[in-house]
Coordinates of C-alpha atoms in Angstrom, one line a residue:
Chain A
X1 CA -76.6 99.4 9.0
X2 CA -76.5 102.1 6.4
X3 CA -73.1 103.2 5.2
X4 CA -71.9 106.2 3.2
X5 CA -68.5 106.1 1.5
X6 CA -67.6 103.1 3.6
X7 CA -68.5 104.8 6.9
X8 CA -71.5 103.9 9.0
X9 CA -73.9 106.9 9.1
X10 CA -74.3 108.7 12.4
X11 CA -77.4 108.0 14.5
X12 CA -78.8 110.0 17.4
X13 CA -78.0 108.5 20.8
X14 CA -81.6 107.7 21.3
X15 CA -81.8 105.7 18.1
X16 CA -78.5 104.0 18.9
X17 CA -79.8 103.0 22.4
X18 CA -83.1 101.7 21.0
X19 CA -81.2 99.7 18.4
X20 CA -78.9 98.4 21.1
X21 CA -81.8 97.3 23.3
X22 CA -83.6 95.5 20.4
X23 CA -80.4 93.9 19.3
X24 CA -79.9 92.9 22.9
X25 CA -82.7 90.4 22.4
X26 CA -80.3 88.3 20.5
X27 CA -78.2 88.0 23.7
X28 CA -81.3 87.0 25.6
X29 CA -82.1 84.5 22.8
X30 CA -78.7 82.9 23.0
X31 CA -79.1 82.6 26.8
X32 CA -82.4 80.8 26.2
X33 CA -80.7 78.4 23.8
X34 CA -78.0 77.8 26.4
X35 CA -80.8 77.0 28.8
X36 CA -81.9 74.4 26.3
X37 CA -78.5 72.8 26.4
X38 CA -78.6 72.9 30.2
X39 CA -81.9 71.1 30.0
X40 CA -80.3 68.3 28.0
X41 CA -77.5 68.1 30.6
X42 CA -80.1 68.0 33.3
X43 CA -81.9 65.1 31.6
X44 CA -78.7 63.1 31.4
X45 CA -77.3 63.8 34.9
X46 CA -80.5 63.9 37.0
X47 CA -82.0 66.7 38.9
X48 CA -79.8 66.4 42.0
X49 CA -76.6 67.0 40.0
X50 CA -78.0 69.5 37.6
X51 CA -81.6 70.7 38.2
X52 CA -83.8 71.5 35.2
X53 CA -83.4 75.2 34.2
X54 CA -87.1 75.8 34.4
X55 CA -87.2 74.7 38.0
X56 CA -84.2 76.9 38.7
X57 CA -85.9 79.9 37.0
X58 CA -89.1 79.3 38.9
X59 CA -87.2 79.2 42.2
X60 CA -85.3 82.3 41.2
X61 CA -88.6 84.1 40.7
X62 CA -89.9 82.9 44.1
X63 CA -86.7 84.1 45.7
X64 CA -86.9 87.5 44.0
X65 CA -90.5 88.0 45.1
X66 CA -89.9 86.6 48.6
X67 CA -89.0 88.9 51.5
X68 CA -86.8 86.3 53.0
X69 CA -84.3 85.9 50.2
X70 CA -81.8 88.5 51.5
X71 CA -80.8 89.5 48.0
X72 CA -81.3 93.1 48.9
X73 CA -78.8 92.7 51.8
X74 CA -76.1 91.4 49.5
X75 CA -76.8 94.1 46.9
X76 CA -76.6 96.7 49.6
X77 CA -73.3 95.4 50.9
X78 CA -71.9 95.1 47.4
X79 CA -73.1 98.5 46.3
X80 CA -71.4 100.2 49.3
X81 CA -68.2 98.4 48.7
X82 CA -68.2 99.1 45.0
X83 CA -69.0 102.8 45.3
X84 CA -66.3 103.2 48.0
X85 CA -63.7 101.2 46.0
X86 CA -64.6 103.0 42.8
X87 CA -64.4 106.6 44.2
X88 CA -61.4 106.1 46.5
X89 CA -59.6 104.0 43.9
X90 CA -60.2 106.6 41.3
X91 CA -59.2 109.6 43.4
X92 CA -56.0 108.0 44.6
X93 CA -55.3 106.6 41.2
X94 CA -55.6 110.0 39.5
X95 CA -53.2 111.5 42.2
X96 CA -50.8 108.6 41.8
X97 CA -50.9 108.8 38.0
X98 CA -50.3 112.5 38.1
X99 CA -47.1 112.3 40.1
X100 CA -44.6 109.7 38.8
X101 CA -42.9 109.4 42.2
X102 CA -46.2 108.5 43.9
X103 CA -46.9 106.0 41.1
X104 CA -43.5 104.4 41.7
X105 CA -44.2 104.2 45.4
X106 CA -47.6 102.7 45.0
X107 CA -46.8 100.2 42.2
X108 CA -45.3 97.4 44.4
X109 CA -48.0 97.9 47.0
X110 CA -50.7 97.5 44.3
X111 CA -48.9 94.4 42.9
X112 CA -49.0 92.8 46.4
X113 CA -52.7 93.7 46.8
X114 CA -53.6 92.4 43.4
X115 CA -51.7 89.1 44.0
X116 CA -53.5 88.6 47.4
X117 CA -56.2 85.9 47.1
X118 CA -59.6 87.2 48.3
X119 CA -60.0 84.2 50.7
X120 CA -57.1 85.6 52.8
X121 CA -59.0 88.9 53.2
X122 CA -62.1 87.0 54.3
X123 CA -60.1 85.2 57.0
X124 CA -58.4 88.4 58.2
X125 CA -61.7 90.3 58.1
X126 CA -63.2 87.7 60.4
X127 CA -60.4 88.3 62.9
X128 CA -60.7 92.1 62.6
X129 CA -64.4 92.7 62.3
X130 CA -66.1 89.4 63.3
X131 CA -69.2 88.1 61.5
X132 CA -71.5 90.6 59.8
X133 CA -71.7 93.6 57.5
X134 CA -68.4 95.2 58.2
X135 CA -66.4 92.0 57.5
X136 CA -68.2 91.5 54.1
X137 CA -67.9 95.2 53.0
X138 CA -64.3 95.3 54.0
X139 CA -63.4 92.1 52.1
X140 CA -65.1 93.2 48.9
X141 CA -63.7 96.7 49.2
X142 CA -60.1 95.5 49.7
X143 CA -60.3 92.9 47.0
X144 CA -61.6 95.3 44.3
X145 CA -60.0 98.5 45.3
X146 CA -56.6 97.7 43.7
X147 CA -58.4 97.1 40.3
X148 CA -60.0 100.5 40.4
X149 CA -56.8 102.2 41.6
X150 CA -54.6 100.5 38.9
X151 CA -57.1 101.3 36.1
X152 CA -57.3 104.9 37.2
X153 CA -53.5 105.3 37.5
X154 CA -53.0 103.7 34.1
X155 CA -55.5 106.0 32.4
X156 CA -53.7 109.1 33.7
X157 CA -50.2 107.8 33.0
X158 CA -51.2 107.0 29.4
X159 CA -52.6 110.5 28.6
X160 CA -50.9 111.8 25.5
X161 CA -48.9 114.9 26.4
X162 CA -48.8 116.1 22.8
X163 CA -52.6 116.5 22.7
X164 CA -52.3 118.4 26.0
X165 CA -49.9 120.8 24.3
X166 CA -52.4 121.3 21.5
X167 CA -55.1 122.1 24.1
X168 CA -52.7 124.7 25.6
X169 CA -51.8 126.1 22.2
X170 CA -55.5 126.7 21.4
X171 CA -56.1 128.0 24.9
X172 CA -59.0 125.6 25.6
X173 CA -60.6 126.2 29.0
X174 CA -61.0 123.4 31.5
X175 CA -64.5 122.3 30.4
X176 CA -63.5 122.0 26.7
X177 CA -60.3 120.3 27.7
X178 CA -62.2 117.8 29.8
X179 CA -64.6 117.2 26.9
X180 CA -62.0 116.9 24.1
X181 CA -59.0 115.6 25.9
X182 CA -59.4 114.0 29.3
X183 CA -62.8 112.3 29.1
X184 CA -62.4 110.5 25.8
X185 CA -59.2 109.0 27.1
X186 CA -60.2 108.3 30.7
X187 CA -63.8 107.2 30.2
X188 CA -63.1 103.8 28.6
X189 CA -60.8 102.9 31.5
X190 CA -63.4 104.2 33.9
X191 CA -66.2 102.1 32.4
X192 CA -64.0 99.1 32.1
X193 CA -63.0 99.4 35.7
X194 CA -66.6 99.8 36.8
X195 CA -67.6 96.8 34.8
X196 CA -64.9 94.6 36.2
X197 CA -65.3 95.7 39.8
X198 CA -69.0 95.2 39.7
X199 CA -68.7 91.6 38.5
X200 CA -65.8 90.9 40.9
X201 CA -67.6 92.7 43.8
X202 CA -70.7 90.5 43.5
X203 CA -68.7 87.3 43.3
X204 CA -66.5 88.2 46.3
X205 CA -69.4 89.4 48.3
X206 CA -71.2 86.1 47.9
X207 CA -68.0 84.3 48.9
X208 CA -67.4 86.5 51.9
X209 CA -71.0 86.0 53.1
X210 CA -70.7 82.2 52.6
X211 CA -67.6 82.1 54.8
X212 CA -67.9 85.1 57.0
X213 CA -71.5 86.1 57.6
X214 CA -74.7 84.6 58.9
X215 CA -77.0 86.4 56.5
X216 CA -77.0 87.5 52.8
X217 CA -77.1 85.4 49.6
X218 CA -73.8 83.7 50.4
X219 CA -75.1 82.5 53.8
X220 CA -78.3 81.3 52.1
X221 CA -76.2 79.4 49.6
X222 CA -74.3 77.8 52.5
X223 CA -77.7 76.8 54.0
X224 CA -78.8 75.3 50.7
X225 CA -75.5 73.4 50.4
X226 CA -76.2 71.9 53.9
X227 CA -79.6 70.8 52.8
X228 CA -78.2 69.5 49.5
X229 CA -80.7 71.9 47.7
X230 CA -78.9 72.3 44.3
X231 CA -81.9 74.1 42.8
X232 CA -81.7 76.9 45.4
X233 CA -77.9 77.2 45.0
X234 CA -78.4 77.6 41.2
X235 CA -81.3 79.9 41.7
X236 CA -79.2 82.3 43.7
X237 CA -76.4 82.0 41.1
X238 CA -78.9 82.8 38.3
X239 CA -80.1 85.9 40.2
X240 CA -76.7 87.3 40.9
X241 CA -75.5 86.6 37.3
X242 CA -78.7 88.3 36.1
X243 CA -77.9 91.4 38.2
X244 CA -74.4 91.6 36.8
X245 CA -75.6 91.2 33.2
X246 CA -78.4 93.7 33.7
X247 CA -76.1 96.3 35.2
X248 CA -73.7 95.8 32.3
X249 CA -76.5 95.9 29.7
X250 CA -78.5 98.8 31.2
X251 CA -75.8 101.0 32.6
X252 CA -72.3 100.4 31.2
X253 CA -73.1 99.8 27.6
X254 CA -75.6 102.7 27.2
X255 CA -73.0 105.0 28.7
X256 CA -70.5 103.6 26.2
X257 CA -72.9 104.3 23.4
X258 CA -73.6 107.9 24.4
X259 CA -70.1 109.0 25.4
X260 CA -67.9 106.8 23.4
X261 CA -69.6 106.5 20.0
X262 CA -66.4 105.6 18.2
X263 CA -66.0 102.3 20.2
X264 CA -67.5 99.5 18.1
X265 CA -69.7 97.1 20.1
X266 CA -70.3 94.7 17.3
Chain B
X1 CA -90.0 77.4 -33.0
X2 CA -89.9 75.7 -29.7
X3 CA -87.4 78.2 -28.4
X4 CA -89.9 81.0 -29.0
X5 CA -92.6 79.2 -27.1
X6 CA -93.8 80.3 -23.6
X7 CA -93.2 76.8 -22.2
X8 CA -89.5 77.0 -23.3
X9 CA -89.1 80.4 -21.7
X10 CA -90.6 79.1 -18.5
X11 CA -88.3 76.1 -18.2
X12 CA -85.2 78.0 -19.4
X13 CA -85.8 80.4 -16.6
X14 CA -86.9 77.9 -13.9
X15 CA -88.1 80.6 -11.5
X16 CA -91.1 81.1 -13.7
X17 CA -92.3 77.6 -14.1
X18 CA -91.6 76.7 -10.4
X19 CA -93.2 79.8 -9.0
X20 CA -96.4 79.3 -11.1
X21 CA -96.4 75.6 -10.2
X22 CA -96.0 76.4 -6.5
X23 CA -98.9 78.8 -6.8
X24 CA -101.1 76.2 -8.5
X25 CA -100.2 73.6 -5.9
X26 CA -101.2 76.1 -3.1
X27 CA -104.6 76.6 -4.8
X28 CA -105.0 72.9 -5.1
X29 CA -104.0 72.4 -1.5
X30 CA -106.6 75.0 -0.4
X31 CA -109.3 73.3 -2.5
X32 CA -108.4 70.0 -0.9
X33 CA -109.0 71.6 2.5
X34 CA -112.1 73.5 1.6
X35 CA -113.9 70.5 0.0
X36 CA -112.3 68.0 2.5
X37 CA -111.1 65.8 -0.4
X38 CA -109.9 62.3 0.7
X39 CA -107.5 62.2 3.7
X40 CA -107.4 66.0 3.5
X41 CA -105.3 66.4 6.6
X42 CA -102.3 64.5 5.5
X43 CA -102.9 65.4 1.8
X44 CA -102.8 69.2 2.5
X45 CA -99.7 68.7 4.6
X46 CA -98.1 66.9 1.7
X47 CA -99.0 69.6 -0.7
X48 CA -98.1 72.6 1.3
X49 CA -95.1 71.4 3.3
X50 CA -93.5 69.1 0.7
X51 CA -94.6 69.9 -2.9
X52 CA -95.2 73.6 -2.5
X53 CA -92.0 74.3 -0.6
X54 CA -89.9 72.1 -2.8
X55 CA -91.1 74.0 -5.9
X56 CA -90.7 77.4 -4.2
X57 CA -87.1 76.8 -3.0
X58 CA -86.2 75.2 -6.3
X59 CA -87.5 78.2 -8.2
X60 CA -85.5 80.6 -6.1
X61 CA -82.3 78.5 -6.0
X62 CA -82.3 77.6 -9.7
X63 CA -82.3 81.4 -10.4
X64 CA -80.0 82.7 -7.6
X65 CA -77.3 80.0 -7.3
X66 CA -76.2 80.0 -11.0
X67 CA -75.8 83.8 -10.5
X68 CA -73.7 83.4 -7.3
X69 CA -71.7 80.5 -8.8
X70 CA -71.4 82.2 -12.2
X71 CA -72.9 79.2 -13.9
X72 CA -73.7 80.2 -17.5
X73 CA -74.8 76.9 -19.1
X74 CA -78.5 76.1 -19.9
X75 CA -80.6 75.2 -16.9
X76 CA -83.2 73.5 -19.0
X77 CA -82.2 69.9 -18.2
X78 CA -82.1 70.6 -14.5
X79 CA -85.5 72.4 -14.4
X80 CA -87.2 69.7 -16.4
X81 CA -85.8 66.9 -14.3
X82 CA -86.8 68.6 -11.0
X83 CA -90.3 69.4 -12.4
X84 CA -90.8 65.8 -13.5
X85 CA -89.8 64.5 -10.1
X86 CA -92.3 66.8 -8.4
X87 CA -95.1 65.8 -10.9
X88 CA -94.3 62.1 -10.2
X89 CA -94.5 62.9 -6.4
X90 CA -97.9 64.5 -6.9
X91 CA -99.4 61.8 -9.1
X92 CA -98.1 59.0 -6.9
X93 CA -99.6 60.6 -3.9
X94 CA -103.0 61.2 -5.6
X95 CA -103.0 57.5 -6.7
X96 CA -102.4 56.4 -3.2
X97 CA -98.7 55.5 -3.5
X98 CA -95.9 57.0 -1.4
X99 CA -95.1 60.4 -2.9
X100 CA -92.6 61.1 -0.2
X101 CA -90.0 58.9 -2.0
X102 CA -90.0 61.3 -4.9
X103 CA -89.8 64.3 -2.6
X104 CA -86.7 62.8 -0.9
X105 CA -85.2 62.2 -4.4
X106 CA -86.0 65.8 -5.3
X107 CA -84.2 67.3 -2.3
X108 CA -81.2 65.0 -2.8
X109 CA -81.2 66.1 -6.4
X110 CA -81.5 69.8 -5.5
X111 CA -78.8 69.6 -2.8
X112 CA -76.4 67.9 -5.2
X113 CA -77.0 70.2 -8.1
X114 CA -76.6 73.3 -5.9
X115 CA -73.4 71.9 -4.4
X116 CA -72.1 71.0 -7.8
X117 CA -72.7 74.5 -9.2
X118 CA -71.1 76.2 -6.1
X119 CA -68.1 73.9 -6.2
X120 CA -67.7 74.4 -10.0
X121 CA -67.8 78.2 -9.5
X122 CA -65.3 77.9 -6.6
X123 CA -67.9 79.7 -4.4
X124 CA -67.2 78.5 -0.9
X125 CA -69.2 81.1 1.0
X126 CA -72.5 79.2 1.1
X127 CA -71.9 76.5 3.7
X128 CA -75.1 77.4 5.5
X129 CA -77.1 76.9 2.3
X130 CA -75.5 73.5 1.6
X131 CA -76.0 72.5 5.2
X132 CA -79.6 73.5 5.0
X133 CA -80.3 71.6 1.8
X134 CA -78.7 68.4 3.1
X135 CA -80.6 68.9 6.4
X136 CA -83.9 69.0 4.5
X137 CA -82.8 65.9 2.5
X138 CA -82.0 64.2 5.8
X139 CA -85.4 65.0 7.3
X140 CA -87.1 63.7 4.1
X141 CA -85.0 60.5 4.0
X142 CA -85.6 59.8 7.7
X143 CA -89.2 60.5 7.1
X144 CA -89.3 57.5 4.6
X145 CA -88.3 55.1 7.4
X146 CA -89.8 56.6 10.6
X147 CA -92.6 58.9 9.4
X148 CA -92.1 62.5 8.3
X149 CA -91.3 64.9 11.1
X150 CA -93.2 67.8 9.6
X151 CA -92.4 70.3 12.3
X152 CA -88.6 69.7 11.8
X153 CA -89.2 70.2 8.1
X154 CA -91.1 73.4 8.8
X155 CA -88.2 74.8 10.9
X156 CA -85.7 73.9 8.2
X157 CA -87.7 75.9 5.7
X158 CA -87.9 78.8 8.1
X159 CA -84.1 78.6 8.5
X160 CA -83.8 78.7 4.7
X161 CA -86.1 81.7 4.6
X162 CA -83.7 83.5 7.0
X163 CA -80.8 82.8 4.6
X164 CA -82.7 83.8 1.5
X165 CA -84.4 86.7 3.2
X166 CA -81.0 88.1 4.1
X167 CA -80.1 88.4 0.4
X168 CA -83.5 89.8 -0.5
X169 CA -83.4 92.3 2.4
X170 CA -80.1 93.7 1.1
X171 CA -81.8 94.4 -2.2
X172 CA -84.9 95.8 -0.6
X173 CA -82.9 98.1 1.7
X174 CA -80.9 99.5 -1.1
X175 CA -83.9 100.0 -3.3
X176 CA -85.6 101.9 -0.5
X177 CA -82.5 104.1 -0.3
X178 CA -82.5 104.6 -4.0
X179 CA -86.1 105.7 -3.7
X180 CA -85.4 108.2 -1.0
X181 CA -82.3 109.8 -2.4
X182 CA -82.8 109.1 -6.1
X183 CA -81.1 106.3 -7.9
X184 CA -78.4 108.5 -9.4
X185 CA -77.7 110.6 -6.4
X186 CA -77.8 107.8 -3.8
X187 CA -74.4 107.3 -2.1
X188 CA -75.8 105.3 0.7
X189 CA -75.6 101.5 1.0
X190 CA -77.7 99.2 3.3
X191 CA -75.9 96.2 4.8
X192 CA -78.0 94.0 7.0
X193 CA -76.2 92.5 10.0
X194 CA -74.7 89.1 8.8
X195 CA -73.8 88.0 12.3
X196 CA -77.4 88.3 13.5
X197 CA -78.5 86.5 10.4
X198 CA -76.1 83.6 11.1
X199 CA -77.2 83.4 14.7
X200 CA -80.8 83.5 13.7
X201 CA -80.3 80.7 11.1
X202 CA -78.3 78.6 13.5
X203 CA -81.0 78.9 16.2
X204 CA -83.8 77.9 14.0
X205 CA -81.8 75.0 12.4
X206 CA -80.9 73.9 16.0
X207 CA -84.7 73.9 16.7
X208 CA -85.2 71.7 13.6
X209 CA -82.6 69.2 14.8
X210 CA -84.0 69.3 18.4
X211 CA -87.4 68.5 16.9
X212 CA -86.0 65.8 14.6
X213 CA -84.2 64.2 17.5
X214 CA -87.4 64.4 19.6
X215 CA -85.6 66.1 22.5
X216 CA -87.9 66.9 25.4
X217 CA -90.4 69.8 25.1
X218 CA -88.6 72.1 27.5
X219 CA -85.4 71.9 25.4
X220 CA -87.4 72.7 22.3
X221 CA -89.2 75.4 24.1
X222 CA -86.0 77.2 25.2
X223 CA -84.5 76.9 21.7
X224 CA -87.7 78.2 20.1
X225 CA -88.0 81.0 22.5
X226 CA -84.4 81.9 21.8
X227 CA -84.9 81.7 18.1
X228 CA -87.9 84.0 18.4
X229 CA -86.0 86.6 20.3
X230 CA -83.0 86.4 17.9
X231 CA -85.4 86.9 15.0
X232 CA -86.9 89.9 16.7
X233 CA -83.5 91.4 17.2
X234 CA -83.1 91.5 13.4
X235 CA -85.7 94.3 13.4
X236 CA -83.4 96.9 14.9
X237 CA -81.6 97.4 11.5
X238 CA -84.9 98.5 9.9
X239 CA -85.7 101.2 12.3
X240 CA -85.4 104.1 9.9
X241 CA -88.3 106.3 9.0
X242 CA -87.8 105.8 5.2
X243 CA -87.6 102.0 5.5
X244 CA -90.9 101.9 7.4
X245 CA -92.6 104.2 4.9
X246 CA -91.7 102.2 1.7
X247 CA -94.2 99.4 1.2
X248 CA -91.8 96.6 0.4
X249 CA -89.4 97.2 3.4
X250 CA -92.4 97.6 5.6
X251 CA -93.8 94.3 4.5
X252 CA -90.5 92.6 5.1
X253 CA -90.4 94.2 8.6
X254 CA -94.0 93.1 9.4
X255 CA -93.2 89.5 8.3
X256 CA -90.1 89.5 10.4
X257 CA -91.9 90.9 13.4
X258 CA -94.7 88.3 13.1
X259 CA -92.2 85.5 12.8
X260 CA -90.3 86.6 15.9
X261 CA -93.5 86.9 17.9
X262 CA -94.8 83.5 16.7
X263 CA -91.5 81.7 17.5
X264 CA -91.3 83.3 20.9
X265 CA -94.9 82.4 21.6
X266 CA -94.2 78.8 20.4
X267 CA -91.3 78.6 22.8
X268 CA -93.3 80.0 25.8
X269 CA -96.1 77.6 24.9
X270 CA -93.8 74.6 25.2
X271 CA -92.1 75.9 28.3
X272 CA -95.3 76.6 30.2
X273 CA -96.9 73.3 29.0
X274 CA -99.8 75.0 27.2
X275 CA -101.8 73.4 24.5
X276 CA -101.4 75.9 21.6
X277 CA -98.6 74.2 19.7
X278 CA -100.7 73.2 16.7
X279 CA -102.2 76.7 16.4
X280 CA -98.9 78.5 16.7
X281 CA -97.2 76.1 14.3
X282 CA -99.9 76.7 11.7
X283 CA -99.4 80.4 12.4
X284 CA -95.7 80.0 11.6
X285 CA -96.6 78.0 8.5
X286 CA -99.0 80.6 7.1
X287 CA -97.3 83.8 8.2
X288 CA -93.6 83.0 8.1
X289 CA -93.4 80.3 5.5
X290 CA -96.2 81.2 3.1
X291 CA -95.8 84.9 3.8
X292 CA -92.1 85.1 3.1
X293 CA -92.4 82.7 0.1
X294 CA -95.1 84.8 -1.4
X295 CA -93.2 88.0 -0.8
X296 CA -90.0 86.6 -2.2
X297 CA -92.0 85.3 -5.2
X298 CA -93.2 88.9 -5.8
X299 CA -89.8 90.6 -5.4
X300 CA -87.7 88.2 -7.3
X301 CA -90.3 87.8 -10.1
X302 CA -90.4 91.6 -10.6
X303 CA -86.7 92.0 -10.4
X304 CA -86.2 89.3 -13.0
X305 CA -88.9 90.7 -15.3
X306 CA -87.2 94.0 -16.0
X307 CA -88.7 96.1 -13.2
X308 CA -85.8 98.3 -12.0
X309 CA -88.0 100.3 -9.6
X310 CA -89.7 97.9 -7.3
X311 CA -93.4 98.3 -7.0
X312 CA -95.4 95.4 -5.9
X313 CA -98.7 95.0 -7.8
X314 CA -101.9 95.4 -5.7
X315 CA -102.3 91.6 -5.5
X316 CA -98.9 91.5 -3.8
X317 CA -99.9 94.0 -1.2
X318 CA -103.4 92.5 -0.7
X319 CA -101.9 89.0 -0.4
X320 CA -100.2 89.9 2.8
X321 CA -103.5 91.2 4.3
X322 CA -105.2 87.9 3.2
X323 CA -102.5 85.9 4.9
X324 CA -102.9 88.0 8.0
X325 CA -106.6 87.2 8.1
X326 CA -105.8 83.5 7.6
X327 CA -103.4 83.6 10.5
X328 CA -105.9 85.4 12.8
X329 CA -108.6 82.9 11.8
X330 CA -106.5 79.8 12.3
X331 CA -104.7 80.9 15.5
X332 CA -107.1 83.1 17.4
X333 CA -110.6 82.5 16.1
X334 CA -110.6 78.7 15.4
X335 CA -112.1 78.0 18.9
X336 CA -115.2 80.1 18.2
X337 CA -116.5 78.7 14.9
X338 CA -115.5 75.6 13.0
X339 CA -115.1 77.4 9.7
X340 CA -112.4 79.6 11.1
X341 CA -110.4 76.4 11.8
X342 CA -109.9 75.2 8.2
X343 CA -112.3 76.8 5.6
X344 CA -111.6 80.5 6.2
X345 CA -107.8 80.2 6.3
X346 CA -107.8 77.8 3.3
X347 CA -110.0 80.3 1.3
X348 CA -107.7 83.2 2.0
X349 CA -104.5 81.2 1.3
X350 CA -106.0 79.9 -1.9
X351 CA -107.0 83.5 -2.9
X352 CA -103.5 84.8 -2.3
X353 CA -101.9 82.3 -4.7
X354 CA -104.8 82.5 -7.2
X355 CA -104.1 86.2 -7.5
X356 CA -100.3 85.5 -7.6
X357 CA -100.5 82.9 -10.3
X358 CA -102.9 84.9 -12.5
X359 CA -101.1 88.2 -12.2
X360 CA -97.6 86.8 -12.6
X361 CA -98.4 84.5 -15.4
X362 CA -99.3 87.7 -17.4
X363 CA -96.2 89.5 -16.2
X364 CA -94.0 86.5 -17.2
X365 CA -95.8 86.3 -20.5
X366 CA -95.4 89.9 -21.3
X367 CA -91.9 90.5 -20.1
X368 CA -88.7 88.7 -21.0
X369 CA -86.6 87.3 -18.2
X370 CA -83.8 89.6 -17.2
X371 CA -80.9 89.3 -14.8
X372 CA -81.2 91.0 -11.5
X373 CA -80.5 94.7 -12.1
X374 CA -78.0 95.0 -9.2

């Protein structure tokens, strides 16, 4: 980096994103080295306990290119749940955060929801919606909704009122106030929440499909478990982790770079 | 009288004698290959990988480490001792004895001397360097008993180049900034990313140990591929228009780019079970090892010969082009014509160091040694 008077010089968002993408190769490199360590583990434990990473990667590739992998079904279910949980959680969170009485009312409810193990929701969803889409979508939604809600409520509660007074004193209109006051404070919470619920959503969706659906990645993993096919189980794991990492790398971080340039990534 | 002589100056400032010696060794190695002298395969390996690199690293470290450790005493005894050990190694190898013993002694000597200086100067920030020097020593000593693992040694050297290159890159970046804004008006400072440098170093030294321990090819492939990608990630910090328009930062960039591509290709080659290992490793040797060494020779020689504004002589710029031709010949064209396999690369590598030795001997002769003008 180039610094002037102890401060890093400003770069255009495009330059920053290009640097970010190239520096991202180091993350990919570290994953490759981790795969090397995995390979050693595979040599010691045997391919049944821990299949070789190259075999797992090859199988992952086959699954991605195959029409029978049902990855898209799981992504579809997860995406619906995440979008709903994110939007509803944020709207309700903003409302609850704006009115202290509502915040007080919702607080114990949210604590209960947050403490509830997702597995309970899976069992309940099976009773309520039977096997299939609805049961999985509901489970994922109900498990991640409290996270989105709590983050949203917290972001509004922690707004600094003194800055608001400054905005009023300078008679800033709503757009300027959004740009200078609300967004810089709320956006980190928003992105953090999106990051967490995406990762949680994918994990819970797979678990819900494993226990409460006859299709989707989770169900495929259950089949692979029945056939003792460790390679296939790990291949699905690799794909789903890859999707989470890619989403984080290509969506969350670039938004951070563009809209929150003061937040240090490294 | 002796103190005024050129030879005294060269040994008192070890960079000079060792760089010129390394250049002569490279020319000798190229001649051995061109004229197929004796067991030229193992002999050229001994010259390039062991003697040349030992001289090159020693020249740099005997100049830089006393500066980092604030060691002010004469370096004469150290430089003469090291030089004699290398000469003994060369002679014993020519006479058919085992020159590797002296190389192992040399690296032990270098590791101990550098550690001693750093400890004496209470400089505890160079663990990576100490670790590297003892790793090379270990490879050499193990080589005496089990046969030299030349690829592990090559990766150790490249790890060393990453370490040394980091220091050099800091100088290059700041000189480029001086050039753009004017030395007196420049308020900007270039700081290369030390975390990426550390990760890059660790990945390549891990590859060296994986090779030394003879881990399976897939493991080595993954580590090499990772090391290549990490090396490529170092490029991001050079993506400024003025860095890519100044010749020395552009050269550094191109060397780094080639190294990253070659290591990634090496990793993929091992992972996919292809048969290009030897070609790519020669590419790494010529481009990364010889290329960086040649470039660092140029930069450090000029900086320590009173040149405040860095401007590589024409031979320095042409050298890189010659090395590029040598790499293309050895890696891509060697299947088409036999001469592209050994003769053409050897001629171009020989020419690079012939130009270097001739030009820099004159520069050293005409300019007194100066400290780095920081």
